[in-house]
Tab-separated table of N, CA and C in Angstrom:
chain	number	residue	atom	x	y	z
A	1	MET	N	17.982	214.591	227.809
A	1	MET	CA	18.849	215.158	228.826
A	1	MET	C	18.028	216.192	229.597
A	2	ARG	N	18.079	216.087	230.901
A	2	ARG	CA	17.272	216.972	231.742
A	2	ARG	C	18.095	218.112	232.347
A	3	LEU	N	18.616	218.941	231.450
A	3	LEU	CA	19.277	220.189	231.824
A	3	LEU	C	18.822	221.258	230.841
A	4	THR	N	18.684	222.467	231.322
A	4	THR	CA	18.319	223.565	230.435
A	4	THR	C	19.580	224.055	229.717
A	5	PRO	N	19.403	224.765	228.610
A	5	PRO	CA	20.576	225.345	227.946
A	5	PRO	C	21.384	226.252	228.880
A	6	ALA	N	20.715	226.991	229.742
A	6	ALA	CA	21.426	227.866	230.690
A	6	ALA	C	22.241	227.045	231.686
A	7	GLN	N	21.695	225.921	232.157
A	7	GLN	CA	22.427	225.052	233.082
A	7	GLN	C	23.643	224.439	232.398
A	8	ILE	N	23.484	224.027	231.155
A	8	ILE	CA	24.605	223.459	230.396
A	8	ILE	C	25.716	224.498	230.256
A	9	GLU	N	25.347	225.708	229.919
A	9	GLU	CA	26.342	226.774	229.769
A	9	GLU	C	27.036	227.068	231.096
A	10	THR	N	26.292	227.064	232.173
A	10	THR	CA	26.876	227.290	233.499
A	10	THR	C	27.889	226.204	233.835
A	11	ILE	N	27.541	224.961	233.571
A	11	ILE	CA	28.441	223.839	233.853
A	11	ILE	C	29.718	223.967	233.033
A	12	LYS	N	29.568	224.205	231.738
A	12	LYS	CA	30.736	224.295	230.865
A	12	LYS	C	31.618	225.488	231.223
A	13	SER	N	31.005	226.630	231.483
A	13	SER	CA	31.805	227.819	231.794
A	13	SER	C	32.490	227.686	233.153
A	14	THR	N	31.852	227.019	234.099
A	14	THR	CA	32.472	226.802	235.405
A	14	THR	C	33.680	225.884	235.277
A	15	ALA	N	33.524	224.778	234.544
A	15	ALA	CA	34.646	223.858	234.344
A	15	ALA	C	35.805	224.573	233.658
A	16	GLN	N	35.489	225.385	232.684
A	16	GLN	CA	36.530	226.123	231.963
A	16	GLN	C	37.184	227.179	232.854
A	17	ALA	N	36.406	227.837	233.690
A	17	ALA	CA	36.961	228.858	234.583
A	17	ALA	C	37.926	228.241	235.597
A	18	VAL	N	37.611	227.048	236.079
A	18	VAL	CA	38.454	226.392	237.080
A	18	VAL	C	39.661	225.710	236.439
A	19	LEU	N	39.457	225.067	235.285
A	19	LEU	CA	40.505	224.236	234.689
A	19	LEU	C	41.135	224.807	233.426
A	20	GLY	N	40.572	225.846	232.863
A	20	GLY	CA	41.125	226.433	231.651
A	20	GLY	C	40.542	225.835	230.385
A	21	GLU	N	41.081	226.279	229.286
A	21	GLU	CA	40.625	225.824	227.967
A	21	GLU	C	40.872	224.327	227.786
A	22	GLY	N	40.074	223.725	226.921
A	22	GLY	CA	40.309	222.341	226.536
A	22	GLY	C	39.699	221.288	227.433
A	23	VAL	N	38.793	221.676	228.331
A	23	VAL	CA	38.133	220.671	229.170
A	23	VAL	C	36.968	220.064	228.403
A	24	GLN	N	36.704	218.797	228.661
A	24	GLN	CA	35.552	218.116	228.077
A	24	GLN	C	34.640	217.704	229.217
A	25	VAL	N	33.383	218.118	229.145
A	25	VAL	CA	32.417	217.813	230.196
A	25	VAL	C	31.388	216.827	229.649
A	26	THR	N	31.147	215.759	230.416
A	26	THR	CA	30.162	214.745	230.056
A	26	THR	C	29.156	214.610	231.184
A	27	LEU	N	27.881	214.678	230.845
A	27	LEU	CA	26.808	214.431	231.794
A	27	LEU	C	26.478	212.951	231.737
A	28	PHE	N	26.374	212.309	232.901
A	28	PHE	CA	25.978	210.905	232.938
A	28	PHE	C	25.047	210.679	234.115
A	29	GLY	N	24.549	209.474	234.250
A	29	GLY	CA	23.642	209.166	235.354
A	29	GLY	C	22.197	209.473	235.007
A	30	SER	N	21.384	209.677	236.030
A	30	SER	CA	19.934	209.808	235.847
A	30	SER	C	19.527	211.032	235.033
A	31	ARG	N	20.322	212.076	235.029
A	31	ARG	CA	19.966	213.292	234.285
A	31	ARG	C	20.002	213.092	232.771
A	32	VAL	N	20.610	212.018	232.306
A	32	VAL	CA	20.629	211.721	230.872
A	32	VAL	C	19.283	211.132	230.435
A	33	ASP	N	18.583	210.511	231.367
A	33	ASP	CA	17.309	209.834	231.099
A	33	ASP	C	16.157	210.834	231.165
A	34	ASP	N	15.553	211.128	230.018
A	34	ASP	CA	14.450	212.084	229.966
A	34	ASP	C	13.217	211.605	230.727
A	35	ALA	N	13.064	210.299	230.911
A	35	ALA	CA	11.888	209.760	231.597
A	35	ALA	C	12.034	209.765	233.116
A	36	ALA	N	13.234	209.939	233.610
A	36	ALA	CA	13.471	209.917	235.055
A	36	ALA	C	13.041	211.233	235.687
A	37	LYS	N	12.936	211.224	236.995
A	37	LYS	CA	12.584	212.430	237.753
A	37	LYS	C	13.665	212.692	238.787
A	38	GLY	N	13.894	213.975	239.076
A	38	GLY	CA	14.832	214.343	240.129
A	38	GLY	C	16.243	213.887	239.841
A	39	GLY	N	16.986	213.660	240.903
A	39	GLY	CA	18.348	213.153	240.773
A	39	GLY	C	19.391	214.246	240.808
A	40	ASP	N	20.580	213.839	241.181
A	40	ASP	CA	21.687	214.784	241.208
A	40	ASP	C	22.266	214.938	239.811
A	41	VAL	N	23.231	215.811	239.694
A	41	VAL	CA	23.896	216.062	238.418
A	41	VAL	C	25.264	215.406	238.491
A	42	ASP	N	25.483	214.390	237.654
A	42	ASP	CA	26.747	213.655	237.615
A	42	ASP	C	27.546	214.125	236.408
A	43	LEU	N	28.744	214.632	236.671
A	43	LEU	CA	29.588	215.166	235.608
A	43	LEU	C	30.939	214.481	235.604
A	44	MET	N	31.409	214.113	234.418
A	44	MET	CA	32.793	213.686	234.258
A	44	MET	C	33.491	214.807	233.501
A	45	ILE	N	34.583	215.284	234.072
A	45	ILE	CA	35.333	216.369	233.454
A	45	ILE	C	36.725	215.855	233.131
A	46	GLU	N	37.070	215.922	231.843
A	46	GLU	CA	38.352	215.401	231.355
A	46	GLU	C	39.286	216.544	230.984
A	47	VAL	N	40.543	216.368	231.371
A	47	VAL	CA	41.603	217.276	230.952
A	47	VAL	C	42.765	216.432	230.446
A	48	SER	N	43.562	216.994	229.564
A	48	SER	CA	44.651	216.224	228.966
A	48	SER	C	45.946	216.298	229.759
A	49	ARG	N	45.941	217.047	230.838
A	49	ARG	CA	47.166	217.214	231.630
A	49	ARG	C	46.958	216.657	233.034
A	50	ALA	N	48.018	216.618	233.792
A	50	ALA	CA	47.936	216.185	235.190
A	50	ALA	C	47.258	217.276	236.020
A	51	LEU	N	46.517	216.845	237.023
A	51	LEU	CA	45.823	217.783	237.904
A	51	LEU	C	46.390	217.719	239.314
A	52	PRO	N	47.024	218.775	239.759
A	52	PRO	CA	47.420	218.810	241.170
A	52	PRO	C	46.168	219.059	242.012
A	53	GLU	N	46.103	218.472	243.170
A	53	GLU	CA	44.984	218.633	244.101
A	53	GLU	C	43.616	218.356	243.459
A	54	PRO	N	43.414	217.162	242.917
A	54	PRO	CA	42.152	216.873	242.245
A	54	PRO	C	40.923	216.967	243.152
A	55	ALA	N	41.060	216.634	244.429
A	55	ALA	CA	39.913	216.731	245.341
A	55	ALA	C	39.455	218.178	245.492
A	56	VAL	N	40.406	219.097	245.558
A	56	VAL	CA	40.072	220.516	245.673
A	56	VAL	C	39.393	221.004	244.397
A	57	VAL	N	39.917	220.593	243.254
A	57	VAL	CA	39.343	220.981	241.961
A	57	VAL	C	37.916	220.461	241.844
A	58	SER	N	37.724	219.201	242.173
A	58	SER	CA	36.406	218.591	242.098
A	58	SER	C	35.413	219.307	243.007
A	59	ALA	N	35.807	219.576	244.232
A	59	ALA	CA	34.931	220.265	245.182
A	59	ALA	C	34.610	221.682	244.722
A	60	ARG	N	35.585	222.355	244.176
A	60	ARG	CA	35.377	223.732	243.701
A	60	ARG	C	34.344	223.763	242.576
A	61	ILE	N	34.477	222.876	241.614
A	61	ILE	CA	33.524	222.840	240.504
A	61	ILE	C	32.141	222.442	241.009
A	62	ALA	N	32.067	221.396	241.827
A	62	ALA	CA	30.773	220.929	242.336
A	62	ALA	C	30.055	222.017	243.122
A	63	SER	N	30.769	222.722	243.966
A	63	SER	CA	30.123	223.745	244.785
A	63	SER	C	29.645	224.922	243.941
A	64	ARG	N	30.428	225.336	242.967
A	64	ARG	CA	30.023	226.457	242.113
A	64	ARG	C	28.800	226.110	241.273
A	65	VAL	N	28.809	224.912	240.690
A	65	VAL	CA	27.664	224.496	239.876
A	65	VAL	C	26.435	224.311	240.762
A	66	SER	N	26.605	223.724	241.928
A	66	SER	CA	25.484	223.527	242.847
A	66	SER	C	24.846	224.865	243.232
A	67	ARG	N	25.660	225.840	243.565
A	67	ARG	CA	25.115	227.167	243.913
A	67	ARG	C	24.350	227.760	242.738
A	68	ALA	N	24.887	227.623	241.541
A	68	ALA	CA	24.229	228.167	240.354
A	68	ALA	C	22.917	227.445	240.043
A	69	MET	N	22.807	226.201	240.495
A	69	MET	CA	21.596	225.412	240.256
A	69	MET	C	20.731	225.332	241.520
A	70	HIS	N	20.816	226.354	242.349
A	70	HIS	CA	19.959	226.504	243.535
A	70	HIS	C	20.055	225.334	244.498
A	71	GLY	N	21.276	224.860	244.729
A	71	GLY	CA	21.506	223.824	245.730
A	71	GLY	C	21.376	222.395	245.243
A	72	ARG	N	21.156	222.203	243.959
A	72	ARG	CA	21.075	220.839	243.409
A	72	ARG	C	22.392	220.124	243.691
A	73	LYS	N	22.324	218.848	244.101
A	73	LYS	CA	23.527	218.074	244.386
A	73	LYS	C	24.272	217.804	243.079
A	74	VAL	N	25.567	218.033	243.098
A	74	VAL	CA	26.416	217.854	241.920
A	74	VAL	C	27.598	216.969	242.306
A	75	ASP	N	27.808	215.909	241.536
A	75	ASP	CA	28.960	215.032	241.715
A	75	ASP	C	29.899	215.234	240.528
A	76	VAL	N	31.187	215.423	240.824
A	76	VAL	CA	32.173	215.649	239.773
A	76	VAL	C	33.197	214.520	239.801
A	77	LEU	N	33.347	213.867	238.671
A	77	LEU	CA	34.336	212.825	238.458
A	77	LEU	C	35.394	213.409	237.531
A	78	LEU	N	36.636	213.390	237.950
A	78	LEU	CA	37.713	213.953	237.136
A	78	LEU	C	38.463	212.846	236.404
A	79	LYS	N	38.867	213.163	235.185
A	79	LYS	CA	39.693	212.243	234.396
A	79	LYS	C	40.900	213.041	233.911
A	80	ALA	N	42.078	212.623	234.364
A	80	ALA	CA	43.324	213.314	234.014
A	80	ALA	C	44.448	212.299	233.944
A	81	SER	N	45.562	212.704	233.363
A	81	SER	CA	46.674	211.770	233.140
A	81	SER	C	47.279	211.232	234.432
A	82	ASN	N	47.165	211.949	235.527
A	82	ASN	CA	47.751	211.487	236.786
A	82	ASN	C	46.751	210.781	237.704
A	83	LEU	N	45.536	210.568	237.229
A	83	LEU	CA	44.513	209.929	238.049
A	83	LEU	C	44.216	208.526	237.533
A	84	LEU	N	44.044	207.606	238.446
A	84	LEU	CA	43.746	206.220	238.107
A	84	LEU	C	42.355	206.130	237.484
A	85	GLU	N	42.270	205.466	236.350
A	85	GLU	CA	40.965	205.288	235.717
A	85	GLU	C	40.217	204.171	236.416
A	86	GLN	N	38.976	204.444	236.772
A	86	GLN	CA	38.107	203.508	237.471
A	86	GLN	C	36.990	203.043	236.531
A	87	PRO	N	36.280	201.974	236.885
A	87	PRO	CA	35.148	201.531	236.053
A	87	PRO	C	34.101	202.629	235.822
A	88	ILE	N	33.910	203.516	236.786
A	88	ILE	CA	32.924	204.594	236.620
A	88	ILE	C	33.300	205.522	235.475
A	89	HIS	N	34.580	205.673	235.184
A	89	HIS	CA	34.999	206.491	234.043
A	89	HIS	C	34.506	205.872	232.732
A	90	ARG	N	34.607	204.551	232.615
A	90	ARG	CA	34.145	203.876	231.399
A	90	ARG	C	32.628	203.960	231.273
A	91	ILE	N	31.928	203.811	232.384
A	91	ILE	CA	30.459	203.916	232.373
A	91	ILE	C	30.041	205.318	231.928
A	92	ALA	N	30.674	206.320	232.490
A	92	ALA	CA	30.346	207.700	232.137
A	92	ALA	C	30.613	207.963	230.651
A	93	ALA	N	31.720	207.448	230.141
A	93	ALA	CA	32.063	207.650	228.735
A	93	ALA	C	31.066	206.930	227.813
A	94	GLN	N	30.643	205.736	228.209
A	94	GLN	CA	29.744	204.942	227.370
A	94	GLN	C	28.300	205.454	227.415
A	95	GLN	N	27.827	205.832	228.591
A	95	GLN	CA	26.423	206.168	228.766
A	95	GLN	C	26.155	207.670	228.798
A	96	GLY	N	27.214	208.455	228.900
A	96	GLY	CA	27.050	209.885	229.064
A	96	GLY	C	26.833	210.642	227.770
A	97	VAL	N	26.540	211.933	227.947
A	97	VAL	CA	26.317	212.837	226.827
A	97	VAL	C	27.287	214.007	226.982
A	98	ALA	N	28.073	214.258	225.945
A	98	ALA	CA	29.009	215.380	225.971
A	98	ALA	C	28.242	216.691	225.966
A	99	LEU	N	28.671	217.613	226.821
A	99	LEU	CA	28.018	218.934	226.860
A	99	LEU	C	28.805	219.924	226.015
């Protein structure tokens, strides 16, 4: 996994600050591959409740993490009870690493 311990803590604390206790963050995509270079940070964030305004939540987390990582591109995929599960959710769950 190509994230530092400080970056992992920043991601987890940001998700928790925006969504509260009980969030699960999974890193997936190229950052999971230690042999790869560069790439954005792909995160799946799961909550057990419904999320009002998921686009706003996703943008808020992505922008905060991006600023903390000096402008690195961050993509946030949300998984909640009121959101339709897409194939990318299964890929992230299968190939990702829980933070």
